[in-house]
Coordinates of N, CA and C in Angstrom, one line a residue:
Q1 N -10.3 56.8 -5.3 CA -11.6 56.8 -4.7 C -11.5 56.5 -3.2
R2 N -12.6 56.8 -2.5 CA -12.6 56.6 -1.1 C -12.5 55.1 -0.7
G3 N -11.7 54.7 0.2 CA -11.5 53.3 0.6 C -10.5 52.6 -0.2
E4 N -9.9 53.2 -1.2 CA -8.9 52.5 -2.0 C -7.5 53.0 -1.7
L5 N -6.5 52.2 -1.8 CA -5.2 52.6 -1.7 C -4.5 52.6 -3.0
A6 N -3.7 53.6 -3.2 CA -2.9 53.7 -4.5 C -1.5 53.9 -4.2
L7 N -0.6 53.3 -4.9 CA 0.8 53.5 -4.7 C 1.3 54.8 -5.2
T8 N 2.2 55.4 -4.5 CA 2.8 56.6 -5.1 C 3.8 56.2 -6.2
E9 N 4.3 57.1 -6.9 CA 5.2 56.8 -7.9 C 6.5 56.1 -7.4
A10 N 6.9 56.5 -6.2 CA 8.0 55.9 -5.6 C 7.7 54.5 -5.1
G11 N 6.5 54.3 -4.6 CA 6.0 53.0 -4.2 C 5.9 52.0 -5.3
A12 N 5.4 52.5 -6.5 CA 5.2 51.7 -7.6 C 6.6 51.2 -8.1
T13 N 7.6 52.1 -7.9 CA 8.9 51.7 -8.4 C 9.5 50.6 -7.5
L14 N 9.2 50.7 -6.2 CA 9.8 49.8 -5.2 C 9.0 48.4 -5.2
Y15 N 7.7 48.4 -5.5 CA 6.9 47.3 -5.3 C 7.4 46.0 -5.9
P16 N 7.8 45.9 -7.2 CA 8.2 44.6 -7.8 C 9.4 44.0 -7.0
G17 N 10.3 44.8 -6.6 CA 11.5 44.2 -5.9 C 11.1 43.7 -4.5
L18 N 10.2 44.5 -3.8 CA 9.8 44.2 -2.5 C 8.9 42.9 -2.5
A19 N 8.0 42.8 -3.5 CA 7.2 41.6 -3.6 C 8.0 40.4 -3.8
Q20 N 9.0 40.5 -4.7 CA 9.9 39.3 -4.9 C 10.6 38.9 -3.7
A21 N 11.1 39.9 -2.9 CA 11.8 39.7 -1.7 C 10.9 39.0 -0.7
F22 N 9.7 39.5 -0.5 CA 8.8 38.9 0.5 C 8.4 37.5 0.1
D23 N 8.2 37.2 -1.2 CA 8.0 35.9 -1.7 C 9.1 34.9 -1.4
G24 N 10.3 35.4 -1.5 CA 11.5 34.6 -1.2 C 11.6 34.3 0.3
M25 N 11.2 35.3 1.2 CA 11.2 35.1 2.6 C 10.1 34.0 3.0
V26 N 9.0 34.1 2.4 CA 7.9 33.1 2.6 C 8.4 31.7 2.3
E27 N 9.0 31.5 1.1 CA 9.5 30.2 0.7 C 10.6 29.7 1.6
S28 N 11.4 30.6 2.0 CA 12.5 30.2 2.9 C 12.0 29.7 4.3
V29 N 11.0 30.4 4.8 CA 10.4 30.0 6.1 C 9.6 28.6 5.9
S30 N 8.9 28.5 4.8 CA 8.2 27.2 4.5 C 9.2 26.1 4.4
S31 N 10.3 26.3 3.7 CA 11.4 25.2 3.6 C 11.9 24.9 5.0
L32 N 12.1 25.9 5.8 CA 12.6 25.6 7.2 C 11.6 24.8 8.0
V33 N 10.3 25.1 7.8 CA 9.3 24.3 8.5 C 9.3 22.8 8.0
R34 N 9.4 22.7 6.7 CA 9.4 21.3 6.1 C 10.6 20.5 6.6
V35 N 11.8 21.2 6.7 CA 13.0 20.5 7.2 C 12.8 20.0 8.6
G36 N 12.2 20.9 9.5 CA 12.0 20.6 10.9 C 10.9 19.7 11.2
A37 N 10.0 19.4 10.2 CA 8.8 18.6 10.5 C 9.2 17.1 10.6
R38 N 8.5 16.4 11.5 CA 8.7 15.0 11.6 C 8.2 14.2 10.5
P39 N 8.9 13.2 10.0 CA 8.3 12.3 8.9 C 7.1 11.6 9.4
A40 N 6.2 11.3 8.6 CA 4.9 10.7 9.0 C 4.7 9.3 8.4
L41 N 4.0 8.4 9.1 CA 3.7 7.1 8.5 C 2.2 6.9 8.8
H42 N 1.4 6.9 7.7 CA -0.1 6.8 7.8 C -0.4 5.3 7.5
L43 N -1.1 4.6 8.4 CA -1.4 3.2 8.3 C -3.0 3.1 8.2
T44 N -3.4 2.2 7.3 CA -4.8 1.7 7.3 C -4.7 0.3 7.7
V45 N -5.4 -0.1 8.8 CA -5.2 -1.4 9.4 C -6.6 -2.1 9.6
D46 N -6.6 -3.4 9.3 CA -7.8 -4.2 9.6 C -8.1 -4.0 11.1
T47 N -9.4 -3.9 11.4 CA -9.9 -3.5 12.8 C -9.4 -4.6 13.8
A48 N -9.6 -5.9 13.5 CA -9.2 -6.9 14.4 C -7.7 -7.0 14.5
F49 N -7.0 -6.9 13.4 CA -5.5 -6.9 13.5 C -5.0 -5.8 14.4
A50 N -5.6 -4.6 14.2 CA -5.2 -3.4 15.0 C -5.4 -3.7 16.5
A51 N -6.5 -4.2 16.8 CA -6.8 -4.4 18.2 C -6.1 -5.6 18.9
R52 N -5.9 -6.7 18.1 CA -5.3 -7.8 18.7 C -3.8 -8.0 18.5
L53 N -3.3 -7.5 17.4 CA -1.9 -7.8 17.1 C -1.0 -6.5 17.0
L54 N -1.6 -5.4 16.5 CA -0.8 -4.2 16.4 C -0.7 -3.4 17.7
A55 N -1.8 -3.3 18.4 CA -1.8 -2.5 19.6 C -0.8 -3.0 20.6
P56 N -0.6 -4.3 20.9 CA 0.4 -4.7 21.8 C 1.9 -4.4 21.4
K57 N 2.1 -4.1 20.1 CA 3.4 -3.8 19.6 C 3.7 -2.3 19.3
L58 N 2.7 -1.5 19.7 CA 2.9 -0.1 19.4 C 4.1 0.5 20.2
G59 N 4.3 0.0 21.4 CA 5.5 0.5 22.1 C 6.8 0.2 21.3
R60 N 7.0 -1.0 20.8 CA 8.2 -1.3 20.1 C 8.2 -0.5 18.8
L61 N 7.0 -0.3 18.2 CA 7.0 0.4 16.9 C 7.4 1.9 17.1
R62 N 7.0 2.5 18.2 CA 7.4 3.9 18.5 C 8.8 4.0 18.9
E63 N 9.3 3.0 19.6 CA 10.7 3.0 20.0 C 11.6 2.8 18.8
G64 N 11.2 2.0 17.8 CA 12.0 1.8 16.6 C 11.9 2.9 15.6
L65 N 10.8 3.7 15.7 CA 10.7 4.9 14.8 C 10.4 6.1 15.6
P66 N 11.3 6.5 16.4 CA 11.1 7.6 17.4 C 10.8 9.0 16.7
Q67 N 11.3 9.2 15.5 CA 11.1 10.5 14.8 C 9.9 10.5 13.9
V68 N 9.2 9.4 13.8 CA 8.1 9.3 12.9 C 6.8 9.5 13.6
E69 N 6.0 10.4 12.9 CA 4.6 10.7 13.4 C 3.7 9.6 12.9
L70 N 3.1 8.8 13.8 CA 2.3 7.7 13.4 C 0.8 8.0 13.4
S71 N 0.0 7.6 12.4 CA -1.4 7.7 12.5 C -2.0 6.4 12.0
I72 N -3.1 6.0 12.6 CA -3.7 4.7 12.2 C -5.2 4.8 12.0
T73 N -5.6 4.3 10.9 CA -7.1 4.3 10.6 C -7.5 2.8 10.5
T74 N -8.6 2.4 11.1 CA -9.0 1.1 11.1 C -10.2 0.9 10.2
V75 N -10.3 -0.3 9.5 CA -11.4 -0.6 8.6 C -11.4 -2.1 8.5
E76 N -12.6 -2.7 8.3 CA -12.7 -4.1 8.1 C -12.1 -4.5 6.7
S77 N -11.4 -5.6 6.7 CA -10.7 -6.0 5.4 C -11.7 -6.1 4.3
A78 N -12.9 -6.6 4.6 CA -13.9 -6.8 3.6 C -14.4 -5.5 3.0
S79 N -14.2 -4.4 3.7 CA -14.7 -3.1 3.3 C -13.5 -2.2 2.7
F80 N -12.3 -2.8 2.7 CA -11.2 -2.0 2.2 C -11.3 -1.7 0.7
D81 N -11.3 -0.4 0.4 CA -11.5 0.1 -0.9 C -10.1 0.6 -1.5
V82 N -9.5 -0.3 -2.3 CA -8.2 0.0 -2.8 C -8.2 1.2 -3.7
A83 N -9.3 1.5 -4.3 CA -9.4 2.6 -5.2 C -9.3 4.0 -4.5
R84 N -9.6 4.0 -3.2 CA -9.6 5.2 -2.4 C -8.4 5.2 -1.4
F85 N -7.6 4.2 -1.5 CA -6.5 4.0 -0.6 C -5.3 5.0 -0.9
D86 N -5.0 5.9 0.0 CA -3.9 6.8 -0.3 C -3.0 7.0 0.9
D87 N -3.0 6.1 1.9 CA -2.1 6.1 3.0 C -0.8 5.5 2.6
D88 N 0.2 5.5 3.5 CA 1.5 5.0 3.2 C 1.5 3.5 3.0
C89 N 0.8 2.8 3.9 CA 0.7 1.3 3.7 C -0.6 0.9 4.5
A90 N -0.9 -0.4 4.2 CA -2.1 -1.0 4.9 C -1.8 -2.4 5.4
I91 N -2.6 -2.9 6.3 CA -2.5 -4.2 6.8 C -3.9 -4.8 6.6
M92 N -4.0 -5.7 5.7 CA -5.3 -6.3 5.4 C -5.3 -7.8 5.2
A93 N -6.4 -8.4 5.4 CA -6.5 -9.9 5.2 C -6.9 -10.0 3.7
L94 N -6.0 -10.7 2.9 CA -6.2 -10.8 1.5 C -6.0 -12.3 1.1
A95 N -6.9 -12.7 0.2 CA -6.7 -14.1 -0.4 C -5.7 -14.1 -1.5
E96 N -5.6 -12.9 -2.2 CA -4.6 -12.8 -3.3 C -4.1 -11.4 -3.4
P97 N -3.0 -11.1 -4.0 CA -2.4 -9.8 -4.0 C -3.3 -8.8 -4.8
L98 N -3.2 -7.5 -4.4 CA -3.9 -6.5 -5.1 C -3.1 -6.0 -6.3
P99 N -3.6 -5.9 -7.5 CA -2.9 -5.4 -8.7 C -2.4 -4.0 -8.4
G100 N -1.1 -3.8 -8.8 CA -0.5 -2.5 -8.7 C 0.1 -2.1 -7.3
F101 N 0.1 -3.1 -6.4 CA 0.6 -2.9 -5.0 C 1.5 -4.0 -4.7
Q102 N 2.5 -3.7 -3.8 CA 3.3 -4.8 -3.2 C 2.6 -5.3 -2.0
C103 N 2.2 -6.6 -2.1 CA 1.5 -7.2 -1.0 C 2.3 -8.3 -0.4
E104 N 2.8 -8.1 0.9 CA 3.7 -9.0 1.5 C 3.0 -9.8 2.6
P105 N 2.8 -11.1 2.5 CA 2.2 -11.9 3.6 C 3.0 -11.8 4.8
L106 N 2.3 -11.7 6.0 CA 3.1 -11.5 7.2 C 3.3 -12.9 7.9
F107 N 2.3 -13.8 7.8 CA 2.5 -15.1 8.4 C 1.3 -16.0 7.9
D108 N 1.5 -17.3 8.0 CA 0.4 -18.2 7.6 C -0.7 -18.1 8.7
D109 N -1.9 -18.6 8.3 CA -3.0 -18.5 9.2 C -3.9 -19.7 9.1
Q110 N -4.8 -19.9 10.1 CA -5.7 -21.0 10.1 C -7.0 -20.6 10.7
A111 N -8.1 -21.3 10.3 CA -9.4 -21.1 10.9 C -9.6 -22.2 11.9
V112 N -9.9 -21.8 13.2 CA -10.1 -22.8 14.3 C -11.4 -22.5 15.0
A113 N -12.0 -23.6 15.4 CA -13.2 -23.4 16.2 C -12.8 -23.4 17.7
V114 N -13.2 -22.3 18.4 CA -12.7 -22.1 19.8 C -13.8 -21.7 20.7
C115 N -13.6 -22.0 22.0 CA -14.5 -21.5 23.0 C -13.7 -21.6 24.3
T116 N -14.3 -21.2 25.4 CA -13.6 -21.2 26.7 C -13.6 -22.7 27.2
P117 N -12.6 -23.0 28.0 CA -12.6 -24.4 28.6 C -13.9 -24.7 29.3
H118 N -14.4 -23.8 30.1 CA -15.7 -24.0 30.8 C -16.8 -24.3 29.9
Y119 N -16.9 -23.6 28.8 CA -18.0 -23.8 27.8 C -17.8 -25.2 27.2
A120 N -16.6 -25.6 26.8 CA -16.4 -26.9 26.2 C -16.8 -28.0 27.2
E121 N -16.5 -27.9 28.5 CA -16.8 -28.9 29.4 C -18.3 -28.9 29.7
R122 N -18.9 -27.8 29.8 CA -20.3 -27.7 30.1 C -21.2 -28.3 29.0
H123 N -20.7 -28.2 27.7 CA -21.5 -28.8 26.6 C -20.9 -30.0 26.0
A124 N -19.9 -30.6 26.8 CA -19.3 -31.9 26.3 C -18.8 -31.8 24.9
L125 N -18.0 -30.8 24.6 CA -17.5 -30.6 23.2 C -16.1 -31.2 23.0
F126 N -15.4 -31.5 24.0 CA -14.0 -32.0 23.8 C -14.1 -33.3 23.0
G127 N -13.5 -33.3 21.8 CA -13.4 -34.5 20.9 C -14.8 -34.9 20.4
A128 N -15.8 -34.1 20.5 CA -17.1 -34.5 20.1 C -17.9 -33.4 19.4
P129 N -17.4 -33.2 18.1 CA -18.1 -32.1 17.3 C -19.6 -32.4 17.1
G130 N -20.0 -33.6 17.2 CA -21.4 -33.9 17.0 C -22.3 -33.2 18.1
N131 N -21.7 -32.9 19.2 CA -22.5 -32.3 20.3 C -22.8 -30.8 20.0
L132 N -22.3 -30.3 18.8 CA -22.7 -29.0 18.4 C -24.2 -28.9 18.2
R133 N -24.8 -30.0 17.9 CA -26.2 -30.0 17.7 C -27.0 -30.0 19.0
N134 N -26.3 -30.2 20.1 CA -27.1 -30.2 21.4 C -27.8 -28.9 21.7
P135 N -28.9 -28.9 22.4 CA -29.6 -27.7 22.8 C -28.7 -26.9 23.7
G136 N -28.7 -25.6 23.5 CA -28.0 -24.7 24.3 C -26.6 -24.4 23.8
V137 N -26.1 -25.0 22.7 CA -24.8 -24.7 22.1 C -25.0 -23.6 21.1
D138 N -24.4 -22.5 21.4 CA -24.5 -21.3 20.5 C -23.2 -21.3 19.6
M139 N -23.5 -21.4 18.3 CA -22.4 -21.3 17.3 C -22.4 -19.9 16.8
L140 N -21.5 -19.1 17.4 CA -21.4 -17.7 17.1 C -20.8 -17.5 15.7
R141 N -21.2 -16.4 15.0 CA -20.8 -16.2 13.7 C -20.3 -14.7 13.5
G142 N -19.4 -14.6 12.5 CA -19.0 -13.3 12.1 C -19.8 -12.8 10.9
D143 N -19.5 -11.7 10.4 CA -20.3 -11.1 9.3 C -19.4 -10.9 8.1
G144 N -18.2 -11.6 8.0 CA -17.3 -11.4 6.9 C -17.8 -12.2 5.6
E145 N -17.0 -11.9 4.5 CA -17.4 -12.6 3.3 C -16.5 -13.8 3.0
D146 N -15.5 -14.1 3.9 CA -14.7 -15.2 3.7 C -15.4 -16.5 4.1
P147 N -15.6 -17.4 3.1 CA -16.4 -18.7 3.4 C -15.6 -19.6 4.4
A148 N -14.3 -19.4 4.5 CA -13.5 -20.3 5.4 C -14.0 -20.2 6.8
F149 N -14.7 -19.1 7.2 CA -15.2 -18.9 8.5 C -16.7 -19.1 8.7
D150 N -17.3 -19.6 7.6 CA -18.7 -20.0 7.7 C -18.8 -21.4 8.3
W151 N -19.7 -21.6 9.2 CA -19.8 -22.9 9.9 C -20.0 -24.1 9.0
S152 N -20.9 -24.0 8.1 CA -21.1 -25.1 7.2 C -19.9 -25.4 6.3
T153 N -19.2 -24.4 5.8 CA -18.0 -24.6 5.1 C -16.9 -25.3 5.9
W154 N -16.7 -24.8 7.1 CA -15.7 -25.3 8.0 C -15.9 -26.7 8.4
L155 N -17.2 -27.1 8.7 CA -17.5 -28.4 9.1 C -17.3 -29.4 8.0
K156 N -17.7 -29.0 6.8 CA -17.5 -29.9 5.6 C -16.0 -30.0 5.3
A157 N -15.2 -28.9 5.4 CA -13.8 -29.0 5.1 C -13.1 -29.9 6.2
S158 N -13.6 -29.9 7.4 CA -13.0 -30.7 8.5 C -13.5 -32.1 8.5
G159 N -14.3 -32.5 7.5 CA -14.8 -33.9 7.4 C -15.8 -34.2 8.4
I160 N -16.6 -33.2 8.9 CA -17.6 -33.5 9.9 C -19.0 -33.4 9.2
S161 N -19.7 -34.5 9.2 CA -21.0 -34.6 8.6 C -22.0 -34.1 9.7
L162 N -22.4 -32.9 9.6 CA -23.3 -32.3 10.7 C -24.0 -31.1 10.1
R163 N -25.3 -31.1 10.3 CA -26.1 -29.9 10.0 C -26.6 -29.3 11.3
P164 N -26.0 -28.2 11.6 CA -26.4 -27.5 12.9 C -27.9 -27.3 13.0
L165 N -28.5 -27.5 14.2 CA -29.9 -27.2 14.3 C -30.2 -25.7 14.5
R166 N -29.2 -25.0 15.1 CA -29.4 -23.6 15.3 C -28.1 -22.9 15.4
F167 N -28.1 -21.6 15.0 CA -26.9 -20.8 15.1 C -27.1 -19.7 16.2
G168 N -26.0 -19.2 16.7 CA -26.1 -18.2 17.7 C -26.0 -16.8 17.1
L169 N -25.5 -15.9 17.9 CA -25.5 -14.5 17.5 C -24.5 -14.3 16.3
R170 N -24.8 -13.3 15.5 CA -23.9 -12.9 14.4 C -23.3 -11.5 14.8
F171 N -22.0 -11.3 14.6 CA -21.3 -10.1 14.9 C -20.7 -9.5 13.7
S172 N -20.8 -8.2 13.5 CA -20.3 -7.5 12.3 C -18.8 -7.2 12.5
Q173 N -18.3 -7.1 13.8 CA -16.9 -6.8 14.1 C -16.2 -7.9 14.7
Q174 N -15.1 -8.3 14.1 CA -14.3 -9.5 14.7 C -13.9 -9.3 16.1
P175 N -13.4 -8.1 16.5 CA -13.1 -7.9 18.0 C -14.2 -8.2 18.9
V176 N -15.4 -7.9 18.5 CA -16.6 -8.1 19.4 C -16.9 -9.6 19.4
L177 N -16.8 -10.3 18.3 CA -17.0 -11.7 18.3 C -15.9 -12.4 19.2
I178 N -14.7 -12.0 19.1 CA -13.7 -12.6 20.0 C -14.0 -12.4 21.4
E179 N -14.4 -11.1 21.8 CA -14.7 -10.9 23.2 C -15.9 -11.7 23.7
A180 N -16.9 -11.9 22.8 CA -18.1 -12.7 23.2 C -17.7 -14.1 23.4
T181 N -16.8 -14.6 22.6 CA -16.3 -16.0 22.8 C -15.5 -16.1 24.1
L182 N -14.6 -15.1 24.4 CA -13.9 -15.1 25.6 C -14.8 -15.0 26.8
A183 N -16.0 -14.4 26.6 CA -16.9 -14.2 27.7 C -17.8 -15.5 27.9
G184 N -17.5 -16.5 27.1 CA -18.3 -17.8 27.3 C -19.6 -17.8 26.7
Q185 N -19.8 -16.9 25.7 CA -21.2 -16.8 25.1 C -21.4 -17.9 24.0
G186 N -20.4 -18.7 23.6 CA -20.6 -19.7 22.6 C -19.2 -20.1 22.0
I187 N -19.3 -20.8 20.9 CA -18.1 -21.3 20.2 C -18.1 -20.6 18.8
S188 N -17.0 -20.3 18.4 CA -16.9 -19.5 17.1 C -15.7 -20.0 16.3
I189 N -15.7 -19.6 15.0 CA -14.5 -19.9 14.1 C -13.8 -18.6 14.0
L190 N -12.5 -18.7 14.4 CA -11.7 -17.5 14.4 C -10.4 -17.7 13.7
R191 N -9.7 -16.6 13.3 CA -8.3 -16.7 12.8 C -7.4 -17.1 14.0
H192 N -6.6 -18.1 13.7 CA -5.6 -18.5 14.8 C -4.7 -17.3 15.2
S193 N -4.3 -16.5 14.2 CA -3.4 -15.4 14.5 C -4.0 -14.4 15.5
L194 N -5.3 -14.3 15.5 CA -5.9 -13.3 16.4 C -6.1 -13.8 17.8
I195 N -6.1 -15.1 18.0 CA -6.4 -15.6 19.4 C -5.3 -16.6 19.8
A196 N -4.1 -16.5 19.2 CA -3.0 -17.4 19.5 C -2.6 -17.3 21.0
E197 N -2.5 -16.0 21.5 CA -2.1 -15.8 22.9 C -3.1 -16.4 23.8
E198 N -4.4 -16.2 23.5 CA -5.5 -16.8 24.4 C -5.4 -18.3 24.4
L199 N -5.1 -18.9 23.3 CA -4.9 -20.4 23.2 C -3.7 -20.8 24.0
S200 N -2.6 -20.1 23.9 CA -1.4 -20.5 24.6 C -1.6 -20.4 26.1
R201 N -2.4 -19.4 26.5 CA -2.6 -19.2 28.0 C -3.8 -20.0 28.5
G202 N -4.5 -20.7 27.7 CA -5.6 -21.5 28.1 C -6.9 -20.8 28.3
R203 N -7.0 -19.6 27.9 CA -8.2 -18.8 28.1 C -9.2 -19.3 27.0
L204 N -8.7 -19.8 25.9 CA -9.6 -20.4 24.9 C -9.0 -21.8 24.6
V205 N -9.8 -22.7 24.1 CA -9.4 -24.0 23.7 C -10.0 -24.4 22.3
N206 N -9.3 -25.3 21.6 CA -9.7 -25.8 20.4 C -10.3 -27.2 20.7
P207 N -11.6 -27.4 21.0 CA -12.1 -28.6 21.6 C -12.0 -29.8 20.7
F208 N -12.0 -29.5 19.4 CA -12.0 -30.6 18.4 C -10.6 -30.9 17.9
S209 N -9.6 -30.1 18.3 CA -8.2 -30.3 17.8 C -8.1 -30.3 16.3
L210 N -8.9 -29.4 15.7 CA -8.9 -29.2 14.3 C -8.6 -27.8 13.9
A211 N -7.8 -27.6 12.8 CA -7.5 -26.3 12.3 C -7.4 -26.4 10.8
R212 N -8.1 -25.5 10.1 CA -8.1 -25.5 8.6 C -7.2 -24.4 8.1
S213 N -6.3 -24.8 7.2 CA -5.5 -23.7 6.5 C -6.4 -22.9 5.6
I214 N -6.1 -21.6 5.6 CA -6.9 -20.7 4.8 C -6.1 -19.9 3.8
A215 N -6.7 -19.5 2.7 CA -6.0 -18.8 1.7 C -5.8 -17.3 2.1
S216 N -6.7 -16.8 2.9 CA -6.7 -15.4 3.3 C -5.7 -15.2 4.4
R217 N -4.7 -14.4 4.2 CA -3.7 -14.1 5.2 C -3.6 -12.6 5.4
F218 N -3.0 -12.1 6.5 CA -2.8 -10.7 6.7 C -1.6 -10.3 5.8
H219 N -1.7 -9.3 5.1 CA -0.6 -8.8 4.2 C -0.3 -7.3 4.6
L220 N 0.9 -7.0 4.4 CA 1.4 -5.6 4.4 C 1.3 -5.0 3.0
V221 N 0.5 -4.0 2.8 CA 0.2 -3.5 1.4 C 0.8 -2.1 1.3
A222 N 1.6 -1.9 0.2 CA 2.2 -0.6 0.0 C 2.4 -0.4 -1.5
A223 N 2.5 0.8 -1.9 CA 2.7 1.1 -3.4 C 4.1 0.6 -3.7
E224 N 4.3 0.2 -4.9 CA 5.6 -0.4 -5.4 C 6.8 0.5 -5.0
H225 N 6.6 1.8 -5.2 CA 7.7 2.8 -4.9 C 8.0 3.0 -3.4
R226 N 7.1 2.5 -2.6 CA 7.2 2.8 -1.1 C 7.6 1.6 -0.4
C227 N 7.6 0.4 -1.0 CA 7.7 -0.8 -0.2 C 9.1 -1.0 0.4
K228 N 10.1 -0.3 -0.1 CA 11.5 -0.4 0.5 C 11.8 0.7 1.4
D229 N 10.8 1.6 1.7 CA 11.1 2.7 2.7 C 11.5 2.0 4.0
P230 N 12.5 2.6 4.7 CA 12.9 2.0 6.0 C 11.8 1.9 7.0
E231 N 10.9 2.9 7.1 CA 9.8 2.8 8.0 C 8.9 1.6 7.8
I232 N 8.6 1.4 6.5 CA 7.8 0.3 6.1 C 8.5 -1.1 6.3
R233 N 9.8 -1.1 6.1 CA 10.5 -2.3 6.3 C 10.6 -2.7 7.8
F234 N 10.8 -1.7 8.6 CA 10.8 -1.9 10.1 C 9.4 -2.4 10.5
L235 N 8.3 -1.9 10.0 CA 7.0 -2.3 10.4 C 6.8 -3.8 9.9
A236 N 7.2 -4.1 8.7 CA 7.1 -5.5 8.2 C 7.8 -6.5 9.1
T237 N 9.1 -6.1 9.5 CA 9.9 -7.0 10.4 C 9.2 -7.2 11.7
L238 N 8.7 -6.1 12.3 CA 8.1 -6.1 13.6 C 6.9 -7.0 13.6
L239 N 6.0 -6.9 12.5 CA 4.8 -7.6 12.5 C 5.0 -9.1 12.1
S240 N 6.1 -9.4 11.4 CA 6.3 -10.8 11.0 C 6.9 -11.5 12.2
D241 N 7.3 -10.8 13.2 CA 7.8 -11.5 14.4 C 6.7 -12.4 15.0
Q242 N 7.0 -13.7 15.1 CA 6.0 -14.7 15.3 C 5.3 -14.5 16.6
S243 N 3.9 -14.6 16.6 CA 3.1 -14.7 17.8 C 3.1 -16.1 18.2
P244 N 2.7 -16.5 19.4 CA 2.7 -17.9 19.8 C 2.0 -18.8 18.9
G245 N 2.6 -19.8 18.4 CA 2.0 -20.8 17.6 C 1.9 -20.4 16.1
L246 N 2.4 -19.3 15.7 CA 2.3 -18.9 14.3 C 3.6 -19.1 13.6
T247 N 3.5 -19.3 12.3 CA 4.6 -19.4 11.4 C 4.7 -18.3 10.5
A248 N 5.9 -17.6 10.5 CA 6.1 -16.5 9.6 C 6.0 -17.0 8.1
A249 N 5.4 -16.1 7.3 CA 5.2 -16.5 5.9 C 6.5 -16.4 5.1
A250 N 6.7 -17.4 4.2 CA 7.9 -17.4 3.4 C 7.9 -16.2 2.4

C-alpha cells in the first residue's frame, strides 16, 4: 500500500542477520560508553552541615576523588525521608541508627548558647544567664524537632531556673539562624560542630561557659553493601577529621 515499505525476498533473507549485527554494534558502543564514564557519588546532606562543614572541604574531597562525579542534594535532617532515599550515602543528624542502614557517627556534639562578644557585653550576659530575662535580649530559635535545642529544655538541663519573658525570632533553616547570630541579632542554641571555627576565632562566644552533650550527632548513612566502597570510606575519613574543639566519635 502507498506509504508502506516492504522487504524484497532478498531483503527478508538478509534482515535477521543484519538486525542481530546492528544490535551487537549498539551493545558494543553502549559498553564502551559505560567503561569510559566517570564513577559517580550522589550525596544527600543536611543543609547546615553542607554549608558549614562540607563546603570548606570540597576541595580536598575533589582532590581525593579526582575521577568521581560528585552531586550533592541538601535537606533538613528533620525532613529526611529514609523511605525515599536512593542516593549513595547521606550525612544526617540522627539520635539513633536507621534500621537497614550503616550509620557511622562522625564526631561527638554539644548544644551551646552563643552570641557575638559585643552582644554579650551589651546585655551583660557573661556569667549571668539570669540576664536573659532583661528587656532587649532576643533568644533566637530554630524550627527543628530536637528538644535539646529548645530554650526551656536547655536551661533546665543546664541547671538554670529561669522562665524567659520573651523569645526572639524563629528560623526554619539552621544556616540562617547561625548567620543571624553572627550578625548580632540575639543569642541562640546551636550545634557546637557547626560554629566551632567561629568560637575558636572569637566571632562567637559561649557567655555562660556551658555546653550540653546531645544524643543527636551527624552520621554518615549508607546501605550495608555500600559502606565499604572506597569513595564512601574516603568521605568518612575526611569528615571525621576534627574541626576545632571537636572530638571524633569512637
